[in-house]
mmCIF file with all atom_site columns, N, CA, C and O in Angstrom:
data_model
loop_
_atom_site.group_PDB
_atom_site.id
_atom_site.type_symbol
_atom_site.label_atom_id
_atom_site.label_alt_id
_atom_site.label_comp_id
_atom_site.label_asym_id
_atom_site.label_entity_id
_atom_site.label_seq_id
_atom_site.pdbx_PDB_ins_code
_atom_site.Cartn_x
_atom_site.Cartn_y
_atom_site.Cartn_z
_atom_site.occupancy
_atom_site.B_iso_or_equiv
_atom_site.pdbx_formal_charge
_atom_site.auth_seq_id
_atom_site.auth_comp_id
_atom_site.auth_asym_id
_atom_site.auth_atom_id
_atom_site.pdbx_PDB_model_num
ATOM 1   N N  . MET D 1 1  ? 0.848   -1.165 0.000  1.00 78.00 ? 1  MET D N  1
ATOM 2   C CA . MET D 1 1  ? 0.000   0.000  0.000  1.00 78.00 ? 1  MET D CA 1
ATOM 3   C C  . MET D 1 1  ? 0.898   1.233  0.000  1.00 78.00 ? 1  MET D C  1
ATOM 4   O O  . MET D 1 1  ? 1.810   1.345  0.807  1.00 78.00 ? 1  MET D O  1
ATOM 5   N N  . ASP D 1 2  ? 0.661   2.151  -0.914 1.00 90.00 ? 2  ASP D N  1
ATOM 6   C CA . ASP D 1 2  ? 1.370   3.424  -0.948 1.00 90.00 ? 2  ASP D CA 1
ATOM 7   C C  . ASP D 1 2  ? 0.507   4.483  -0.269 1.00 90.00 ? 2  ASP D C  1
ATOM 8   O O  . ASP D 1 2  ? -0.617  4.737  -0.702 1.00 90.00 ? 2  ASP D O  1
ATOM 9   N N  . VAL D 1 3  ? 1.038   5.048  0.813  1.00 93.00 ? 3  VAL D N  1
ATOM 10  C CA . VAL D 1 3  ? 0.285   5.993  1.633  1.00 93.00 ? 3  VAL D CA 1
ATOM 11  C C  . VAL D 1 3  ? 1.074   7.285  1.766  1.00 93.00 ? 3  VAL D C  1
ATOM 12  O O  . VAL D 1 3  ? 2.295   7.269  1.870  1.00 93.00 ? 3  VAL D O  1
ATOM 13  N N  . VAL D 1 4  ? 0.339   8.381  1.765  1.00 95.00 ? 4  VAL D N  1
ATOM 14  C CA . VAL D 1 4  ? 0.941   9.682  2.041  1.00 95.00 ? 4  VAL D CA 1
ATOM 15  C C  . VAL D 1 4  ? 0.208   10.285 3.232  1.00 95.00 ? 4  VAL D C  1
ATOM 16  O O  . VAL D 1 4  ? -1.017  10.183 3.326  1.00 95.00 ? 4  VAL D O  1
ATOM 17  N N  . ASN D 1 5  ? 0.966   10.857 4.172  1.00 95.00 ? 5  ASN D N  1
ATOM 18  C CA . ASN D 1 5  ? 0.372   11.568 5.304  1.00 95.00 ? 5  ASN D CA 1
ATOM 19  C C  . ASN D 1 5  ? 0.299   13.035 4.951  1.00 95.00 ? 5  ASN D C  1
ATOM 20  O O  . ASN D 1 5  ? 1.287   13.615 4.489  1.00 95.00 ? 5  ASN D O  1
ATOM 21  N N  . LEU D 1 6  ? -0.870  13.626 5.166  1.00 96.00 ? 6  LEU D N  1
ATOM 22  C CA . LEU D 1 6  ? -1.083  15.028 4.829  1.00 96.00 ? 6  LEU D CA 1
ATOM 23  C C  . LEU D 1 6  ? -1.620  15.775 6.034  1.00 96.00 ? 6  LEU D C  1
ATOM 24  O O  . LEU D 1 6  ? -2.536  15.300 6.712  1.00 96.00 ? 6  LEU D O  1
ATOM 25  N N  . LYS D 1 7  ? -1.070  16.956 6.268  1.00 96.00 ? 7  LYS D N  1
ATOM 26  C CA . LYS D 1 7  ? -1.619  17.810 7.320  1.00 96.00 ? 7  LYS D CA 1
ATOM 27  C C  . LYS D 1 7  ? -2.916  18.399 6.798  1.00 96.00 ? 7  LYS D C  1
ATOM 28  O O  . LYS D 1 7  ? -3.039  18.712 5.605  1.00 96.00 ? 7  LYS D O  1
ATOM 29  N N  . CYS D 1 8  ? -3.877  18.563 7.697  1.00 95.00 ? 8  CYS D N  1
ATOM 30  C CA . CYS D 1 8  ? -5.214  18.970 7.272  1.00 95.00 ? 8  CYS D CA 1
ATOM 31  C C  . CYS D 1 8  ? -5.843  19.858 8.330  1.00 95.00 ? 8  CYS D C  1
ATOM 32  O O  . CYS D 1 8  ? -5.508  19.758 9.509  1.00 95.00 ? 8  CYS D O  1
ATOM 33  N N  . GLU D 1 9  ? -6.758  20.706 7.898  1.00 95.00 ? 9  GLU D N  1
ATOM 34  C CA . GLU D 1 9  ? -7.536  21.499 8.847  1.00 95.00 ? 9  GLU D CA 1
ATOM 35  C C  . GLU D 1 9  ? -8.362  20.528 9.698  1.00 95.00 ? 9  GLU D C  1
ATOM 36  O O  . GLU D 1 9  ? -9.062  19.665 9.147  1.00 95.00 ? 9  GLU D O  1
ATOM 37  N N  . PRO D 1 10 ? -8.279  20.633 11.028 1.00 95.00 ? 10 PRO D N  1
ATOM 38  C CA . PRO D 1 10 ? -8.971  19.677 11.901 1.00 95.00 ? 10 PRO D CA 1
ATOM 39  C C  . PRO D 1 10 ? -10.468 19.550 11.652 1.00 95.00 ? 10 PRO D C  1
ATOM 40  O O  . PRO D 1 10 ? -11.024 18.457 11.780 1.00 95.00 ? 10 PRO D O  1
ATOM 41  N N  . ASP D 1 11 ? -11.133 20.622 11.255 1.00 96.00 ? 11 ASP D N  1
ATOM 42  C CA . ASP D 1 11 ? -12.584 20.550 11.040 1.00 96.00 ? 11 ASP D CA 1
ATOM 43  C C  . ASP D 1 11 ? -12.959 19.779 9.767  1.00 96.00 ? 11 ASP D C  1
ATOM 44  O O  . ASP D 1 11 ? -14.105 19.365 9.610  1.00 96.00 ? 11 ASP D O  1
ATOM 45  N N  . LEU D 1 12 ? -12.019 19.546 8.864  1.00 96.00 ? 12 LEU D N  1
ATOM 46  C CA . LEU D 1 12 ? -12.296 18.791 7.638  1.00 96.00 ? 12 LEU D CA 1
ATOM 47  C C  . LEU D 1 12 ? -12.106 17.284 7.818  1.00 96.00 ? 12 LEU D C  1
ATOM 48  O O  . LEU D 1 12 ? -12.678 16.484 7.071  1.00 96.00 ? 12 LEU D O  1
ATOM 49  N N  . ILE D 1 13 ? -11.319 16.887 8.794  1.00 96.00 ? 13 ILE D N  1
ATOM 50  C CA . ILE D 1 13 ? -10.938 15.484 8.948  1.00 96.00 ? 13 ILE D CA 1
ATOM 51  C C  . ILE D 1 13 ? -12.127 14.544 9.162  1.00 96.00 ? 13 ILE D C  1
ATOM 52  O O  . ILE D 1 13 ? -12.190 13.495 8.507  1.00 96.00 ? 13 ILE D O  1
ATOM 53  N N  . PRO D 1 14 ? -13.100 14.863 10.026 1.00 95.00 ? 14 PRO D N  1
ATOM 54  C CA . PRO D 1 14 ? -14.210 13.918 10.223 1.00 95.00 ? 14 PRO D CA 1
ATOM 55  C C  . PRO D 1 14 ? -14.943 13.557 8.926  1.00 95.00 ? 14 PRO D C  1
ATOM 56  O O  . PRO D 1 14 ? -15.373 12.411 8.757  1.00 95.00 ? 14 PRO D O  1
ATOM 57  N N  . ASN D 1 15 ? -15.077 14.495 8.007  1.00 96.00 ? 15 ASN D N  1
ATOM 58  C CA . ASN D 1 15 ? -15.741 14.202 6.735  1.00 96.00 ? 15 ASN D CA 1
ATOM 59  C C  . ASN D 1 15 ? -14.818 13.461 5.777  1.00 96.00 ? 15 ASN D C  1
ATOM 60  O O  . ASN D 1 15 ? -15.257 12.562 5.061  1.00 96.00 ? 15 ASN D O  1
ATOM 61  N N  . LEU D 1 16 ? -13.550 13.824 5.755  1.00 96.00 ? 16 LEU D N  1
ATOM 62  C CA . LEU D 1 16 ? -12.617 13.205 4.818  1.00 96.00 ? 16 LEU D CA 1
ATOM 63  C C  . LEU D 1 16 ? -12.399 11.723 5.109  1.00 96.00 ? 16 LEU D C  1
ATOM 64  O O  . LEU D 1 16 ? -12.291 10.923 4.171  1.00 96.00 ? 16 LEU D O  1
ATOM 65  N N  . ILE D 1 17 ? -12.331 11.341 6.376  1.00 95.00 ? 17 ILE D N  1
ATOM 66  C CA . ILE D 1 17 ? -12.021 9.942  6.687  1.00 95.00 ? 17 ILE D CA 1
ATOM 67  C C  . ILE D 1 17 ? -13.170 8.988  6.355  1.00 95.00 ? 17 ILE D C  1
ATOM 68  O O  . ILE D 1 17 ? -13.000 7.782  6.452  1.00 95.00 ? 17 ILE D O  1
ATOM 69  N N  . HIS D 1 18 ? -14.293 9.518  5.909  1.00 95.00 ? 18 HIS D N  1
ATOM 70  C CA . HIS D 1 18 ? -15.392 8.668  5.451  1.00 95.00 ? 18 HIS D CA 1
ATOM 71  C C  . HIS D 1 18 ? -15.262 8.348  3.964  1.00 95.00 ? 18 HIS D C  1
ATOM 72  O O  . HIS D 1 18 ? -16.007 7.534  3.438  1.00 95.00 ? 18 HIS D O  1
ATOM 73  N N  . GLU D 1 19 ? -14.319 8.997  3.284  1.00 95.00 ? 19 GLU D N  1
ATOM 74  C CA . GLU D 1 19 ? -14.114 8.737  1.861  1.00 95.00 ? 19 GLU D CA 1
ATOM 75  C C  . GLU D 1 19 ? -13.216 7.523  1.679  1.00 95.00 ? 19 GLU D C  1
ATOM 76  O O  . GLU D 1 19 ? -12.319 7.265  2.490  1.00 95.00 ? 19 GLU D O  1
ATOM 77  N N  . LYS D 1 20 ? -13.459 6.786  0.617  1.00 95.00 ? 20 LYS D N  1
ATOM 78  C CA . LYS D 1 20 ? -12.664 5.593  0.307  1.00 95.00 ? 20 LYS D CA 1
ATOM 79  C C  . LYS D 1 20 ? -11.202 5.990  0.101  1.00 95.00 ? 20 LYS D C  1
ATOM 80  O O  . LYS D 1 20 ? -10.890 6.875  -0.692 1.00 95.00 ? 20 LYS D O  1
ATOM 81  N N  . GLY D 1 21 ? -10.309 5.358  0.858  1.00 95.00 ? 21 GLY D N  1
ATOM 82  C CA . GLY D 1 21 ? -8.882  5.602  0.693  1.00 95.00 ? 21 GLY D CA 1
ATOM 83  C C  . GLY D 1 21 ? -8.298  6.646  1.629  1.00 95.00 ? 21 GLY D C  1
ATOM 84  O O  . GLY D 1 21 ? -7.105  6.914  1.579  1.00 95.00 ? 21 GLY D O  1
ATOM 85  N N  . ILE D 1 22 ? -9.123  7.257  2.496  1.00 96.00 ? 22 ILE D N  1
ATOM 86  C CA . ILE D 1 22 ? -8.624  8.242  3.462  1.00 96.00 ? 22 ILE D CA 1
ATOM 87  C C  . ILE D 1 22 ? -8.870  7.704  4.867  1.00 96.00 ? 22 ILE D C  1
ATOM 88  O O  . ILE D 1 22 ? -9.965  7.236  5.179  1.00 96.00 ? 22 ILE D O  1
ATOM 89  N N  . TYR D 1 23 ? -7.828  7.788  5.696  1.00 95.00 ? 23 TYR D N  1
ATOM 90  C CA . TYR D 1 23 ? -7.878  7.204  7.040  1.00 95.00 ? 23 TYR D CA 1
ATOM 91  C C  . TYR D 1 23 ? -7.321  8.186  8.064  1.00 95.00 ? 23 TYR D C  1
ATOM 92  O O  . TYR D 1 23 ? -6.576  9.106  7.701  1.00 95.00 ? 23 TYR D O  1
ATOM 93  N N  . PRO D 1 24 ? -7.637  7.960  9.350  1.00 93.00 ? 24 PRO D N  1
ATOM 94  C CA . PRO D 1 24 ? -6.935  8.729  10.381 1.00 93.00 ? 24 PRO D CA 1
ATOM 95  C C  . PRO D 1 24 ? -5.433  8.496  10.206 1.00 93.00 ? 24 PRO D C  1
ATOM 96  O O  . PRO D 1 24 ? -5.005  7.405  9.824  1.00 93.00 ? 24 PRO D O  1
ATOM 97  N N  . ALA D 1 25 ? -4.654  9.496  10.462 1.00 92.00 ? 25 ALA D N  1
ATOM 98  C CA . ALA D 1 25 ? -3.220  9.432  10.179 1.00 92.00 ? 25 ALA D CA 1
ATOM 99  C C  . ALA D 1 25 ? -2.527  8.299  10.907 1.00 92.00 ? 25 ALA D C  1
ATOM 100 O O  . ALA D 1 25 ? -2.775  8.043  12.078 1.00 92.00 ? 25 ALA D O  1
ATOM 101 N N  . TYR D 1 26 ? -1.668  7.623  10.188 1.00 80.00 ? 26 TYR D N  1
ATOM 102 C CA . TYR D 1 26 ? -0.893  6.517  10.727 1.00 80.00 ? 26 TYR D CA 1
ATOM 103 C C  . TYR D 1 26 ? 0.379   7.077  11.355 1.00 80.00 ? 26 TYR D C  1
ATOM 104 O O  . TYR D 1 26 ? 1.168   7.743  10.676 1.00 80.00 ? 26 TYR D O  1
ATOM 105 N N  . HIS D 1 27 ? 0.568   6.860  12.634 1.00 85.00 ? 27 HIS D N  1
ATOM 106 C CA . HIS D 1 27 ? 1.736   7.336  13.389 1.00 85.00 ? 27 HIS D CA 1
ATOM 107 C C  . HIS D 1 27 ? 1.872   8.855  13.399 1.00 85.00 ? 27 HIS D C  1
ATOM 108 O O  . HIS D 1 27 ? 2.974   9.385  13.468 1.00 85.00 ? 27 HIS D O  1
ATOM 109 N N  . MET D 1 28 ? 0.765   9.560  13.297 1.00 86.00 ? 28 MET D N  1
ATOM 110 C CA . MET D 1 28 ? 0.799   11.025 13.330 1.00 86.00 ? 28 MET D CA 1
ATOM 111 C C  . MET D 1 28 ? -0.304  11.496 14.285 1.00 86.00 ? 28 MET D C  1
ATOM 112 O O  . MET D 1 28 ? -1.135  10.721 14.723 1.00 86.00 ? 28 MET D O  1
ATOM 113 N N  . ASN D 1 29 ? -0.331  12.798 14.554 1.00 86.00 ? 29 ASN D N  1
ATOM 114 C CA . ASN D 1 29 ? -1.384  13.393 15.359 1.00 86.00 ? 29 ASN D CA 1
ATOM 115 C C  . ASN D 1 29 ? -2.682  13.334 14.559 1.00 86.00 ? 29 ASN D C  1
ATOM 116 O O  . ASN D 1 29 ? -2.831  14.010 13.552 1.00 86.00 ? 29 ASN D O  1
ATOM 117 N N  . LYS D 1 30 ? -3.617  12.511 15.006 1.00 87.00 ? 30 LYS D N  1
ATOM 118 C CA . LYS D 1 30 ? -4.846  12.295 14.246 1.00 87.00 ? 30 LYS D CA 1
ATOM 119 C C  . LYS D 1 30 ? -5.777  13.497 14.246 1.00 87.00 ? 30 LYS D C  1
ATOM 120 O O  . LYS D 1 30 ? -6.754  13.529 13.524 1.00 87.00 ? 30 LYS D O  1
ATOM 121 N N  . ARG D 1 31 ? -5.475  14.496 15.034 1.00 90.00 ? 31 ARG D N  1
ATOM 122 C CA . ARG D 1 31 ? -6.296  15.712 15.046 1.00 90.00 ? 31 ARG D CA 1
ATOM 123 C C  . ARG D 1 31 ? -5.926  16.632 13.880 1.00 90.00 ? 31 ARG D C  1
ATOM 124 O O  . ARG D 1 31 ? -6.736  17.422 13.418 1.00 90.00 ? 31 ARG D O  1
ATOM 125 N N  . HIS D 1 32 ? -4.705  16.525 13.372 1.00 94.00 ? 32 HIS D N  1
ATOM 126 C CA . HIS D 1 32 ? -4.222  17.432 12.334 1.00 94.00 ? 32 HIS D CA 1
ATOM 127 C C  . HIS D 1 32 ? -3.762  16.739 11.057 1.00 94.00 ? 32 HIS D C  1
ATOM 128 O O  . HIS D 1 32 ? -3.405  17.415 10.096 1.00 94.00 ? 32 HIS D O  1
ATOM 129 N N  . TRP D 1 33 ? -3.740  15.396 11.044 1.00 96.00 ? 33 TRP D N  1
ATOM 130 C CA . TRP D 1 33 ? -3.177  14.675 9.908  1.00 96.00 ? 33 TRP D CA 1
ATOM 131 C C  . TRP D 1 33 ? -4.120  13.574 9.439  1.00 96.00 ? 33 TRP D C  1
ATOM 132 O O  . TRP D 1 33 ? -4.856  12.995 10.218 1.00 96.00 ? 33 TRP D O  1
ATOM 133 N N  . ILE D 1 34 ? -4.049  13.285 8.138  1.00 96.00 ? 34 ILE D N  1
ATOM 134 C CA . ILE D 1 34 ? -4.766  12.159 7.545  1.00 96.00 ? 34 ILE D CA 1
ATOM 135 C C  . ILE D 1 34 ? -3.763  11.326 6.749  1.00 96.00 ? 34 ILE D C  1
ATOM 136 O O  . ILE D 1 34 ? -2.703  11.817 6.362  1.00 96.00 ? 34 ILE D O  1
ATOM 137 N N  . SER D 1 35 ? -4.108  10.072 6.515  1.00 96.00 ? 35 SER D N  1
ATOM 138 C CA . SER D 1 35 ? -3.334  9.209  5.630  1.00 96.00 ? 35 SER D CA 1
ATOM 139 C C  . SER D 1 35 ? -4.191  8.913  4.409  1.00 96.00 ? 35 SER D C  1
ATOM 140 O O  . SER D 1 35 ? -5.376  8.608  4.537  1.00 96.00 ? 35 SER D O  1
ATOM 141 N N  . VAL D 1 36 ? -3.595  9.025  3.236  1.00 97.00 ? 36 VAL D N  1
ATOM 142 C CA . VAL D 1 36 ? -4.319  8.768  1.991  1.00 97.00 ? 36 VAL D CA 1
ATOM 143 C C  . VAL D 1 36 ? -3.642  7.611  1.270  1.00 97.00 ? 36 VAL D C  1
ATOM 144 O O  . VAL D 1 36 ? -2.438  7.654  0.997  1.00 97.00 ? 36 VAL D O  1
ATOM 145 N N  . ASP D 1 37 ? -4.418  6.571  0.990  1.00 96.00 ? 37 ASP D N  1
ATOM 146 C CA . ASP D 1 37 ? -3.949  5.447  0.190  1.00 96.00 ? 37 ASP D CA 1
ATOM 147 C C  . ASP D 1 37 ? -4.016  5.905  -1.265 1.00 96.00 ? 37 ASP D C  1
ATOM 148 O O  . ASP D 1 37 ? -5.090  5.970  -1.859 1.00 96.00 ? 37 ASP D O  1
ATOM 149 N N  . ILE D 1 38 ? -2.867  6.238  -1.829 1.00 93.00 ? 38 ILE D N  1
ATOM 150 C CA . ILE D 1 38 ? -2.872  6.849  -3.163 1.00 93.00 ? 38 ILE D CA 1
ATOM 151 C C  . ILE D 1 38 ? -3.221  5.863  -4.275 1.00 93.00 ? 38 ILE D C  1
ATOM 152 O O  . ILE D 1 38 ? -3.506  6.276  -5.399 1.00 93.00 ? 38 ILE D O  1
ATOM 153 N N  . GLU D 1 39 ? -3.229  4.565  -3.964 1.00 92.00 ? 39 GLU D N  1
ATOM 154 C CA . GLU D 1 39 ? -3.659  3.575  -4.948 1.00 92.00 ? 39 GLU D CA 1
ATOM 155 C C  . GLU D 1 39 ? -5.185  3.434  -4.980 1.00 92.00 ? 39 GLU D C  1
ATOM 156 O O  . GLU D 1 39 ? -5.757  3.122  -6.022 1.00 92.00 ? 39 GLU D O  1
ATOM 157 N N  . ARG D 1 40 ? -5.846  3.666  -3.851 1.00 92.00 ? 40 ARG D N  1
ATOM 158 C CA . ARG D 1 40 ? -7.301  3.494  -3.763 1.00 92.00 ? 40 ARG D CA 1
ATOM 159 C C  . ARG D 1 40 ? -8.070  4.791  -3.953 1.00 92.00 ? 40 ARG D C  1
ATOM 160 O O  . ARG D 1 40 ? -9.229  4.785  -4.348 1.00 92.00 ? 40 ARG D O  1
ATOM 161 N N  . TYR D 1 41 ? -7.437  5.935  -3.618 1.00 93.00 ? 41 TYR D N  1
ATOM 162 C CA . TYR D 1 41 ? -8.156  7.199  -3.701 1.00 93.00 ? 41 TYR D CA 1
ATOM 163 C C  . TYR D 1 41 ? -8.306  7.594  -5.163 1.00 93.00 ? 41 TYR D C  1
ATOM 164 O O  . TYR D 1 41 ? -7.317  7.665  -5.901 1.00 93.00 ? 41 TYR D O  1
ATOM 165 N N  . GLU D 1 42 ? -9.509  7.858  -5.591 1.00 92.00 ? 42 GLU D N  1
ATOM 166 C CA . GLU D 1 42 ? -9.796  8.022  -7.011 1.00 92.00 ? 42 GLU D CA 1
ATOM 167 C C  . GLU D 1 42 ? -9.908  9.475  -7.489 1.00 92.00 ? 42 GLU D C  1
ATOM 168 O O  . GLU D 1 42 ? -9.834  9.723  -8.679 1.00 92.00 ? 42 GLU D O  1
ATOM 169 N N  . ASN D 1 43 ? -10.081 10.428 -6.587 1.00 95.00 ? 43 ASN D N  1
ATOM 170 C CA . ASN D 1 43 ? -10.282 11.813 -6.994 1.00 95.00 ? 43 ASN D CA 1
ATOM 171 C C  . ASN D 1 43 ? -8.924  12.534 -7.033 1.00 95.00 ? 43 ASN D C  1
ATOM 172 O O  . ASN D 1 43 ? -8.497  13.134 -6.051 1.00 95.00 ? 43 ASN D O  1
ATOM 173 N N  . LEU D 1 44 ? -8.270  12.475 -8.177 1.00 94.00 ? 44 LEU D N  1
ATOM 174 C CA . LEU D 1 44 ? -6.929  13.026 -8.321 1.00 94.00 ? 44 LEU D CA 1
ATOM 175 C C  . LEU D 1 44 ? -6.897  14.539 -8.085 1.00 94.00 ? 44 LEU D C  1
ATOM 176 O O  . LEU D 1 44 ? -5.976  15.049 -7.444 1.00 94.00 ? 44 LEU D O  1
ATOM 177 N N  . GLU D 1 45 ? -7.894  15.247 -8.564 1.00 96.00 ? 45 GLU D N  1
ATOM 178 C CA . GLU D 1 45 ? -7.928  16.710 -8.373 1.00 96.00 ? 45 GLU D CA 1
ATOM 179 C C  . GLU D 1 45 ? -8.059  17.065 -6.893 1.00 96.00 ? 45 GLU D C  1
ATOM 180 O O  . GLU D 1 45 ? -7.403  17.983 -6.406 1.00 96.00 ? 45 GLU D O  1
ATOM 181 N N  . LYS D 1 46 ? -8.893  16.341 -6.175 1.00 96.00 ? 46 LYS D N  1
ATOM 182 C CA . LYS D 1 46 ? -9.049  16.599 -4.738 1.00 96.00 ? 46 LYS D CA 1
ATOM 183 C C  . LYS D 1 46 ? -7.767  16.230 -3.992 1.00 96.00 ? 46 LYS D C  1
ATOM 184 O O  . LYS D 1 46 ? -7.363  16.937 -3.066 1.00 96.00 ? 46 LYS D O  1
ATOM 185 N N  . LEU D 1 47 ? -7.104  15.167 -4.404 1.00 96.00 ? 47 LEU D N  1
ATOM 186 C CA . LEU D 1 47 ? -5.837  14.788 -3.788 1.00 96.00 ? 47 LEU D CA 1
ATOM 187 C C  . LEU D 1 47 ? -4.805  15.901 -3.982 1.00 96.00 ? 47 LEU D C  1
ATOM 188 O O  . LEU D 1 47 ? -4.082  16.255 -3.049 1.00 96.00 ? 47 LEU D O  1
ATOM 189 N N  . LYS D 1 48 ? -4.755  16.470 -5.163 1.00 96.00 ? 48 LYS D N  1
ATOM 190 C CA . LYS D 1 48 ? -3.831  17.589 -5.422 1.00 96.00 ? 48 LYS D CA 1
ATOM 191 C C  . LYS D 1 48 ? -4.147  18.769 -4.511 1.00 96.00 ? 48 LYS D C  1
ATOM 192 O O  . LYS D 1 48 ? -3.237  19.415 -3.979 1.00 96.00 ? 48 LYS D O  1
ATOM 193 N N  . MET D 1 49 ? -5.429  19.070 -4.319 1.00 96.00 ? 49 MET D N  1
ATOM 194 C CA . MET D 1 49 ? -5.826  20.171 -3.429 1.00 96.00 ? 49 MET D CA 1
ATOM 195 C C  . MET D 1 49 ? -5.411  19.869 -1.992 1.00 96.00 ? 49 MET D C  1
ATOM 196 O O  . MET D 1 49 ? -4.958  20.768 -1.275 1.00 96.00 ? 49 MET D O  1
ATOM 197 N N  . MET D 1 50 ? -5.568  18.612 -1.545 1.00 97.00 ? 50 MET D N  1
ATOM 198 C CA . MET D 1 50 ? -5.179  18.253 -0.183 1.00 97.00 ? 50 MET D CA 1
ATOM 199 C C  . MET D 1 50 ? -3.664  18.345 -0.002 1.00 97.00 ? 50 MET D C  1
ATOM 200 O O  . MET D 1 50 ? -3.191  18.766 1.056  1.00 97.00 ? 50 MET D O  1
ATOM 201 N N  . VAL D 1 51 ? -2.901  17.990 -1.025 1.00 97.00 ? 51 VAL D N  1
ATOM 202 C CA . VAL D 1 51 ? -1.443  18.122 -0.959 1.00 97.00 ? 51 VAL D CA 1
ATOM 203 C C  . VAL D 1 51 ? -1.061  19.595 -0.854 1.00 97.00 ? 51 VAL D C  1
ATOM 204 O O  . VAL D 1 51 ? -0.210  19.971 -0.051 1.00 97.00 ? 51 VAL D O  1
ATOM 205 N N  . ASP D 1 52 ? -1.698  20.442 -1.648 1.00 97.00 ? 52 ASP D N  1
ATOM 206 C CA . ASP D 1 52 ? -1.434  21.888 -1.577 1.00 97.00 ? 52 ASP D CA 1
ATOM 207 C C  . ASP D 1 52 ? -1.776  22.445 -0.204 1.00 97.00 ? 52 ASP D C  1
ATOM 208 O O  . ASP D 1 52 ? -1.015  23.239 0.361  1.00 97.00 ? 52 ASP D O  1
ATOM 209 N N  . MET D 1 53 ? -2.922  22.043 0.343  1.00 96.00 ? 53 MET D N  1
ATOM 210 C CA . MET D 1 53 ? -3.327  22.508 1.666  1.00 96.00 ? 53 MET D CA 1
ATOM 211 C C  . MET D 1 53 ? -2.309  22.064 2.708  1.00 96.00 ? 53 MET D C  1
ATOM 212 O O  . MET D 1 53 ? -1.900  22.841 3.565  1.00 96.00 ? 53 MET D O  1
ATOM 213 N N  . SER D 1 54 ? -1.882  20.817 2.632  1.00 96.00 ? 54 SER D N  1
ATOM 214 C CA . SER D 1 54 ? -0.905  20.295 3.573  1.00 96.00 ? 54 SER D CA 1
ATOM 215 C C  . SER D 1 54 ? 0.390   21.091 3.498  1.00 96.00 ? 54 SER D C  1
ATOM 216 O O  . SER D 1 54 ? 0.967   21.461 4.528  1.00 96.00 ? 54 SER D O  1
ATOM 217 N N  . TYR D 1 55 ? 0.835   21.372 2.301  1.00 96.00 ? 55 TYR D N  1
ATOM 218 C CA . TYR D 1 55 ? 2.072   22.131 2.117  1.00 96.00 ? 55 TYR D CA 1
ATOM 219 C C  . TYR D 1 55 ? 1.944   23.523 2.765  1.00 96.00 ? 55 TYR D C  1
ATOM 220 O O  . TYR D 1 55 ? 2.836   23.974 3.485  1.00 96.00 ? 55 TYR D O  1
ATOM 221 N N  . ARG D 1 56 ? 0.816   24.194 2.531  1.00 95.00 ? 56 ARG D N  1
ATOM 222 C CA . ARG D 1 56 ? 0.605   25.538 3.109  1.00 95.00 ? 56 ARG D CA 1
ATOM 223 C C  . ARG D 1 56 ? 0.585   25.478 4.637  1.00 95.00 ? 56 ARG D C  1
ATOM 224 O O  . ARG D 1 56 ? 1.128   26.367 5.302  1.00 95.00 ? 56 ARG D O  1
ATOM 225 N N  . LEU D 1 57 ? -0.052  24.455 5.208  1.00 94.00 ? 57 LEU D N  1
ATOM 226 C CA . LEU D 1 57 ? -0.127  24.343 6.655  1.00 94.00 ? 57 LEU D CA 1
ATOM 227 C C  . LEU D 1 57 ? 1.241   24.056 7.270  1.00 94.00 ? 57 LEU D C  1
ATOM 228 O O  . LEU D 1 57 ? 1.572   24.584 8.333  1.00 94.00 ? 57 LEU D O  1
ATOM 229 N N  . VAL D 1 58 ? 2.044   23.242 6.622  1.00 93.00 ? 58 VAL D N  1
ATOM 230 C CA . VAL D 1 58 ? 3.372   22.914 7.138  1.00 93.00 ? 58 VAL D CA 1
ATOM 231 C C  . VAL D 1 58 ? 4.328   24.072 6.909  1.00 93.00 ? 58 VAL D C  1
ATOM 232 O O  . VAL D 1 58 ? 5.192   24.367 7.748  1.00 93.00 ? 58 VAL D O  1
ATOM 233 N N  . GLU D 1 59 ? 4.165   24.770 5.805  1.00 90.00 ? 59 GLU D N  1
ATOM 234 C CA . GLU D 1 59 ? 5.029   25.888 5.442  1.00 90.00 ? 59 GLU D CA 1
ATOM 235 C C  . GLU D 1 59 ? 4.963   27.022 6.471  1.00 90.00 ? 59 GLU D C  1
ATOM 236 O O  . GLU D 1 59 ? 5.943   27.726 6.696  1.00 90.00 ? 59 GLU D O  1
ATOM 237 N N  . LYS D 1 60 ? 3.828   27.175 7.141  1.00 70.00 ? 60 LYS D N  1
ATOM 238 C CA . LYS D 1 60 ? 3.644   28.252 8.129  1.00 70.00 ? 60 LYS D CA 1
ATOM 239 C C  . LYS D 1 60 ? 4.650   28.179 9.261  1.00 70.00 ? 60 LYS D C  1
ATOM 240 O O  . LYS D 1 60 ? 4.986   29.166 9.868  1.00 70.00 ? 60 LYS D O  1
ATOM 241 N N  . ARG D 1 61 ? 5.138   26.992 9.562  1.00 66.00 ? 61 ARG D N  1
ATOM 242 C CA . ARG D 1 61 ? 6.077   26.806 10.665 1.00 66.00 ? 61 ARG D CA 1
ATOM 243 C C  . ARG D 1 61 ? 7.403   27.264 10.204 1.00 66.00 ? 61 ARG D C  1
ATOM 244 O O  . ARG D 1 61 ? 8.289   27.723 10.567 1.00 66.00 ? 61 ARG D O  1
#
C-alpha cells in the first residue's frame, strides 16, 4: 500500500475519513493529519488540493 500523510484542517478530517482511501493518520497526530492510500483514492484533483493545503499548513512553521 502506498500511503501519504497530509496535514489537514482539523474541522475537515471527520468528513474526509469517510471517503474511500482516506484514514486517520498513521503514526501522526490524528487531530491534524490524515493518511491517503494513493492507490485506492480516485479523486486526483481533490488529492492535489489536499497536498497543496498540507504544504501551506506545514510551510507556516
